[in-house]
Short mmCIF file of C-alpha atoms in Angstrom, two decimals:
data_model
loop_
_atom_site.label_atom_id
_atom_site.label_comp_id
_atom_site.label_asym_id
_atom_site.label_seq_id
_atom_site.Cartn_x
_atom_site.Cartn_y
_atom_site.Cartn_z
CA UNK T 1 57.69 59.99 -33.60
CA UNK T 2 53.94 60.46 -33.71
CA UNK T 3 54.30 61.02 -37.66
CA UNK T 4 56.49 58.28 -38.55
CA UNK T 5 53.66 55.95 -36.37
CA UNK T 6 51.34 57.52 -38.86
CA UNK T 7 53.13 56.79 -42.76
CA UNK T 8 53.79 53.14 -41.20
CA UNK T 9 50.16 52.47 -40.77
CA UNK T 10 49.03 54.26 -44.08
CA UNK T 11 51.86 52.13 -45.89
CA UNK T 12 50.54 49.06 -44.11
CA UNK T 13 47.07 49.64 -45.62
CA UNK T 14 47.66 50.54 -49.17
CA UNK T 15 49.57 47.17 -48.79
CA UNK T 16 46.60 45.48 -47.80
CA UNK T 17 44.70 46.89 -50.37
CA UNK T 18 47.09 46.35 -53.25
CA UNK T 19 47.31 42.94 -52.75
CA UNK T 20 44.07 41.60 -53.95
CA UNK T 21 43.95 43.50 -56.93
CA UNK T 22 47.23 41.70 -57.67
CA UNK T 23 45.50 38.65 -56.75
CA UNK T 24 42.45 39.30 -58.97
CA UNK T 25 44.94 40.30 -62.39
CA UNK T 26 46.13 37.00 -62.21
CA UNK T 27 43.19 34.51 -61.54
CA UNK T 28 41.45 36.72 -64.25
CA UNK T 29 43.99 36.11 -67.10
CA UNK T 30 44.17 32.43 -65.84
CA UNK T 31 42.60 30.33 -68.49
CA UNK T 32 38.75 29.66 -68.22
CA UNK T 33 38.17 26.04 -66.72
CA UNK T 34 35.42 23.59 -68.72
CA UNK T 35 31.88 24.27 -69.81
CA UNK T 36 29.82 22.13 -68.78
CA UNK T 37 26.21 21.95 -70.25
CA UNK T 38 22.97 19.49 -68.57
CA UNK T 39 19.61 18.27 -70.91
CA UNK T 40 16.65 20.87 -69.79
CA UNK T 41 19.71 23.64 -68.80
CA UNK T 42 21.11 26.47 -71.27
CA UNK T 43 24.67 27.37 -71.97
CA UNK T 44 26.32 28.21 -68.44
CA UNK T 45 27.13 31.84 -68.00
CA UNK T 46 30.74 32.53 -66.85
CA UNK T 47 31.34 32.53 -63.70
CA UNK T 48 32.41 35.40 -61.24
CA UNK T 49 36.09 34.27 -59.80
CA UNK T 50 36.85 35.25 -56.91
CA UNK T 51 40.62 35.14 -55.18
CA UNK T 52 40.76 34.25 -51.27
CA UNK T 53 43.73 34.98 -49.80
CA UNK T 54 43.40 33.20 -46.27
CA UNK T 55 40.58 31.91 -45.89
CA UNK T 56 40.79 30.64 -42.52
CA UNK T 57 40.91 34.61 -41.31
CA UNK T 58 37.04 35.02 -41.42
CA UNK T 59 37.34 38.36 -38.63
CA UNK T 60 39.22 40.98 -40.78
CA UNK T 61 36.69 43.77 -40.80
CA UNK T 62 33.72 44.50 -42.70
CA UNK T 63 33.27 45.67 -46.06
CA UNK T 64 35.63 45.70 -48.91
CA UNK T 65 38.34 43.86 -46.98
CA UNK T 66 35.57 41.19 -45.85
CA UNK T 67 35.16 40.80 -49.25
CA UNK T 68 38.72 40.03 -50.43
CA UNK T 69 39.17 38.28 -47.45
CA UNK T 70 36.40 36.71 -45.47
CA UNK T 71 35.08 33.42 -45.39
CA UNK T 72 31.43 34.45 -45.07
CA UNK T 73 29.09 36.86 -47.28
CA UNK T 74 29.85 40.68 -46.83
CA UNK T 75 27.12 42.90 -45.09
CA UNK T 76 26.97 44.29 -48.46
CA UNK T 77 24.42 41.52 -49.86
CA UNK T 78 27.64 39.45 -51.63
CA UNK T 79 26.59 36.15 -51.82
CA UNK T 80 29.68 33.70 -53.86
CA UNK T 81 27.88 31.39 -56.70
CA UNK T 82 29.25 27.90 -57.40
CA UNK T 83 31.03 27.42 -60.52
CA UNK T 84 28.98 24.08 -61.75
CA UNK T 85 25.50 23.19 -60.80
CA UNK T 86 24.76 19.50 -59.32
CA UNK T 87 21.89 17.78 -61.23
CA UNK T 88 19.29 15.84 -59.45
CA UNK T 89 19.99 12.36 -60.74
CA UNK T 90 23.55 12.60 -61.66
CA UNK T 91 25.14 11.82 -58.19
CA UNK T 92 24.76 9.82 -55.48
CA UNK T 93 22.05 7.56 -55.03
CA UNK T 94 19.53 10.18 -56.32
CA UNK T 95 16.53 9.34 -58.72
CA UNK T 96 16.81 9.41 -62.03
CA UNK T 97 14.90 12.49 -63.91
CA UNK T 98 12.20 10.91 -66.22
CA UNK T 99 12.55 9.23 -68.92
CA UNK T 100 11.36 10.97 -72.45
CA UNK T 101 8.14 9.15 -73.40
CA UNK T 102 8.96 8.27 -76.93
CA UNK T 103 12.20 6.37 -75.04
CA UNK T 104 9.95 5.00 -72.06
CA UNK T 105 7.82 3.45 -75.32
CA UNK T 106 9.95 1.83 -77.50
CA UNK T 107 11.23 0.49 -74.01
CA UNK T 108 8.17 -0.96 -73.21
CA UNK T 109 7.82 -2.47 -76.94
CA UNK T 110 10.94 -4.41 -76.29
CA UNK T 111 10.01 -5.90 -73.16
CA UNK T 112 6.65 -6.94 -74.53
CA UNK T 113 8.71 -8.63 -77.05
CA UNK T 114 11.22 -9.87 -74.93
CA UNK T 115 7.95 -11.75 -72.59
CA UNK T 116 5.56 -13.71 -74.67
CA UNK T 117 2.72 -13.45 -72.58
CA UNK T 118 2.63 -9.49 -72.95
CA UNK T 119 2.06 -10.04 -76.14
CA UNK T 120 -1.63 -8.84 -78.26
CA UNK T 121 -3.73 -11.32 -79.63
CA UNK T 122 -4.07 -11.03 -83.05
CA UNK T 123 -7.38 -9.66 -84.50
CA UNK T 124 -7.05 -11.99 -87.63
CA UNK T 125 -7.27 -14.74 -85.71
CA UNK T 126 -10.50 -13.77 -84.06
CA UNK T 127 -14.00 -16.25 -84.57
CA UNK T 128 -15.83 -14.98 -87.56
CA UNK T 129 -18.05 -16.18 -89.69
CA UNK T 130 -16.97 -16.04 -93.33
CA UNK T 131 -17.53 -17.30 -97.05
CA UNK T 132 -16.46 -21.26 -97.81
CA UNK T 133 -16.54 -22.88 -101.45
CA UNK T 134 -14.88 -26.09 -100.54
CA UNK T 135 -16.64 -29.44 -100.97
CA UNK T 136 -17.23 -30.33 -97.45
CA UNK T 137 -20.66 -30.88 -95.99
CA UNK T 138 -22.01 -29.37 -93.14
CA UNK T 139 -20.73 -30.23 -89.64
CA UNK T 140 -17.03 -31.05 -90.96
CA UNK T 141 -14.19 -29.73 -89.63
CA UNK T 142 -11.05 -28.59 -91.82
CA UNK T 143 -7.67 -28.08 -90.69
CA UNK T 144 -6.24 -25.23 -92.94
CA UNK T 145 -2.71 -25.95 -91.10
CA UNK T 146 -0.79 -23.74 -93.51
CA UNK T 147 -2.57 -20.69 -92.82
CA UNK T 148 -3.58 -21.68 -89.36
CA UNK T 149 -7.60 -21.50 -89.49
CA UNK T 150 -10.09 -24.39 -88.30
CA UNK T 151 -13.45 -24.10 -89.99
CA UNK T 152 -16.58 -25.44 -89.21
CA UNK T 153 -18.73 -25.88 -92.34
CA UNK T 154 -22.06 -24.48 -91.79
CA UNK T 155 -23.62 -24.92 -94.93
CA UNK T 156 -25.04 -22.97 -97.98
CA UNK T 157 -21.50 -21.69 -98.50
CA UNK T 158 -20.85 -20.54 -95.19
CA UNK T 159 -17.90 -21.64 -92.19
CA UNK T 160 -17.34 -20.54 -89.07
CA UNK T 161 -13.01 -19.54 -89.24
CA UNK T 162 -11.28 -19.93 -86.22
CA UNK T 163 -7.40 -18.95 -85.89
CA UNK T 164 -5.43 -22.16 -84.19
CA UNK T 165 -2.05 -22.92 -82.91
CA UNK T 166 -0.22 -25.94 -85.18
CA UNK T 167 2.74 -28.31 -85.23
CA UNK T 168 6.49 -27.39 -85.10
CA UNK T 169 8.39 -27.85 -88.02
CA UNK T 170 8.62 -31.70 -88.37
CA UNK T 171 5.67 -32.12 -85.89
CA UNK T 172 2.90 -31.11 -88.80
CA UNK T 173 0.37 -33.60 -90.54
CA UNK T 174 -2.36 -34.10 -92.62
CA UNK T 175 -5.59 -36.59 -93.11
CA UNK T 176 -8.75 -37.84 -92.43
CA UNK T 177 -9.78 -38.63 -88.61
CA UNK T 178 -13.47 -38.34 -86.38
CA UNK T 179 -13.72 -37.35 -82.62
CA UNK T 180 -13.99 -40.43 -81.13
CA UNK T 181 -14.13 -38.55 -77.97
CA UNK T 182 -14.97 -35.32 -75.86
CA UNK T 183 -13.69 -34.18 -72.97
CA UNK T 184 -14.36 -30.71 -69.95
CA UNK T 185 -10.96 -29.78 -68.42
CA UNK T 186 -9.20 -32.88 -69.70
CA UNK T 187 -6.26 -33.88 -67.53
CA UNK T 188 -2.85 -34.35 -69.50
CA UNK T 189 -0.32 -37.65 -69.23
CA UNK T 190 2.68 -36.81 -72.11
CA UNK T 191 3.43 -39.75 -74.19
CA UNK T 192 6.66 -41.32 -73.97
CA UNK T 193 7.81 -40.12 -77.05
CA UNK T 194 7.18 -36.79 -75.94
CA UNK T 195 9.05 -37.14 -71.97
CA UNK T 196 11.99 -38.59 -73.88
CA UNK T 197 12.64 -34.87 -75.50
CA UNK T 198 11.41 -33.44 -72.27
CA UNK T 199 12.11 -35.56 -69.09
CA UNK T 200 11.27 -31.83 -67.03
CA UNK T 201 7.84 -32.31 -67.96
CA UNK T 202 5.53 -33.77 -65.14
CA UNK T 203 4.05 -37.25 -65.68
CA UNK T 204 0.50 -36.92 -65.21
CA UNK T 205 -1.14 -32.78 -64.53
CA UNK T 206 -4.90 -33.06 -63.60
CA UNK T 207 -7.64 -30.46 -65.63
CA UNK T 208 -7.53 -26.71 -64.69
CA UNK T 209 -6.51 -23.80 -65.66
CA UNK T 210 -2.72 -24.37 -65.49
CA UNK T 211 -2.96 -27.85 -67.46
CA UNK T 212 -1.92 -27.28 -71.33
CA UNK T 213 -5.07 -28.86 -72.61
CA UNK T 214 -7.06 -25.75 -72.01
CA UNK T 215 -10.68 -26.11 -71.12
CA UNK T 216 -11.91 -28.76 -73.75
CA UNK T 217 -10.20 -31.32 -75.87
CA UNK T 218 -11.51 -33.38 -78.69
CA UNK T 219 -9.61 -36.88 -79.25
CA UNK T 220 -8.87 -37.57 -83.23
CA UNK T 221 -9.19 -41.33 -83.49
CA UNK T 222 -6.66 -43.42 -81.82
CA UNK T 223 -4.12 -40.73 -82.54
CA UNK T 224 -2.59 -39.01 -79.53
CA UNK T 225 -3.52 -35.33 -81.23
CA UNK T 226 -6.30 -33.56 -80.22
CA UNK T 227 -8.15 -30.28 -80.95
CA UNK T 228 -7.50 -28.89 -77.65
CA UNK T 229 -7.80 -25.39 -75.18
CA UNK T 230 -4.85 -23.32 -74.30
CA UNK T 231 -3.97 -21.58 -71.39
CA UNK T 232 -1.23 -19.60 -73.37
CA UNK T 233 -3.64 -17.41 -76.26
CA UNK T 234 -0.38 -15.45 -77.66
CA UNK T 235 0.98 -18.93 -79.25
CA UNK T 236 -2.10 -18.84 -81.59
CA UNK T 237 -1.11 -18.42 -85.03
CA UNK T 238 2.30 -20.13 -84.63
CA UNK T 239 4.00 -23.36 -85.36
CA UNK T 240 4.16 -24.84 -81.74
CA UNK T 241 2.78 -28.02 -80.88
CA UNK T 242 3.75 -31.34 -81.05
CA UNK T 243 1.14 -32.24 -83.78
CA UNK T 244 -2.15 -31.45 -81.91
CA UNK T 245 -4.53 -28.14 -82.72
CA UNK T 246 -4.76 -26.20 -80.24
CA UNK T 247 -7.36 -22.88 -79.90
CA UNK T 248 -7.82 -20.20 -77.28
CA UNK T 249 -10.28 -21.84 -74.49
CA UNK T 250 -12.96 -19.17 -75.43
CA UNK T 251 -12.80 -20.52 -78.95
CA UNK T 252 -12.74 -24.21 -78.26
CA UNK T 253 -15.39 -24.37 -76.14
CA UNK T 254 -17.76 -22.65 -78.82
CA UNK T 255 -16.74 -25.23 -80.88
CA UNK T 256 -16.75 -28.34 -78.11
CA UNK T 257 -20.64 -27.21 -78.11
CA UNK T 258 -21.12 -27.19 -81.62
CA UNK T 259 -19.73 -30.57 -82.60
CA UNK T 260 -20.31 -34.30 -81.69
CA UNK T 261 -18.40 -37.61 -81.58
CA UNK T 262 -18.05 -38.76 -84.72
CA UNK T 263 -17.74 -35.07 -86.44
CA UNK T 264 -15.10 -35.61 -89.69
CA UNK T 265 -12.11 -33.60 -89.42
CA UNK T 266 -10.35 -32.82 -92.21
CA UNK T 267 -6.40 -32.28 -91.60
CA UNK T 268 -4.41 -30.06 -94.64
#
């Protein structure tokens, strides 16, 4: 009796035993499951697989059959790895790794572009004082509306160039006129012509900073245009007024001080 107790239990064993190396064969010929690679992470090593046949039986014994069996790491030091790796960024609500600075650039270039006011001023348009062989006497104004300059004659073949904003297309002009006035802060009423393409606009705006006459304006005759401030710099060197020049406020107040009623100002 006390021998046939005995080759039951050692048959019950190798039994145990036997079946996880059955288990193993098979998940190892089982075919490998996808590679998956991450930026800033090299090609994945394979991972160890590892069979567990019933889990939920985490008090087996230690050892080998913990091993095959358990739920938890063996005494031995085994410690399971995960198959895939989360990245911080890709799930959840997680942030974002950084953007690559070449691709945070050109990102920032397009929303420059994409907002006007972000825009540079540019350096040809700057006050300078440069060469002039025109036929104008000193203390005349020309309009060079093609290339967008005002110049002050100076004299002895010299102007002072300034770079200027000018009409839309159909808006442009040309001629003779003299400031018959000056004006600090000058508040703004739009002609009627001008509320009947934009009722939005408000019907009177007293002088500041926010009005669109800038810090100075000079009246041309009994015209409605004006050589006028700006409150909005990046327009200079564009077609964009209604027919009046307009200069950034730094600019047209050098010139407001320079000038008097009566100045000739020659439109091209």
């Amino acid at each position: 009796m006390f021998r046939k107790t005995t080759l039951a239990l050692l048959a019950g064993a190798s039994s145990l035993i036997a079946v996880p190396h059955h288990a193993m064969a098979i998940d190892a010929a089982a075919p490998a499951g996808p590679a998956v690679i991450y930026a800033n992470q090299g090609a994945p090593q394979p991972p160890m697989r590892t069979a567990y046949a019933q889990p939920q039986r985490s008090n087996m014994g230690g050892g080998f059959i913990e091993f095959l069996f358990g739920d938890a790491p063996s005494s031995q030091g085994y410690s399971p790895q995960p198959m895939y790796q989360q990245q911080p960024g890709y799930y959840g609500n997680r942030q974002l790794p950084p953007m690559d600075p070449q691709q945070q650039m050109l990102r920032q270039q397009e929303e420059a572009a994409g907002d006007p006011a972000q825009r540079p001023f540019d350096p040809r348009y700057e006050k300078q004082l440069v060469d002039y062989s025109g036929k104008e006497g000193a203390g005349t104004i020309v309009v060079d509306t093609p290339n967008k300059f005002l110049y002050l004659v100076q004299g002895d073949g010299r102007a002072l160039r300034y770079g200027i904003g000018v009409g839309r297309p159909g808006f442009t002009w040309a001629g003779v006129k003299t400031i018959s006035a000056k004006k600090e802060w000058p508040a703004w009423t739009p002609p009627p012509e001008m509320l009947a393409r934009r009722p939005d606009l408000p019907r009177h705006m007293e002088g500041g900073p926010e009005n669109p006459l800038g810090a100075r304006a000079m009246y041309l005759g009994s015209s409605l245009y004006r050589i006028h401030g700006s409150n909005e710099p990046w327009t200079i060197g564009t077609n964009v007024s209604s027919g009046c020049i307009r200069m950034r406020n730094e600019d047209v107040i050098d010139l407001y001080g320079r000038v008097n009623v009566g100045a000739r100002v020659v439109v091209m």
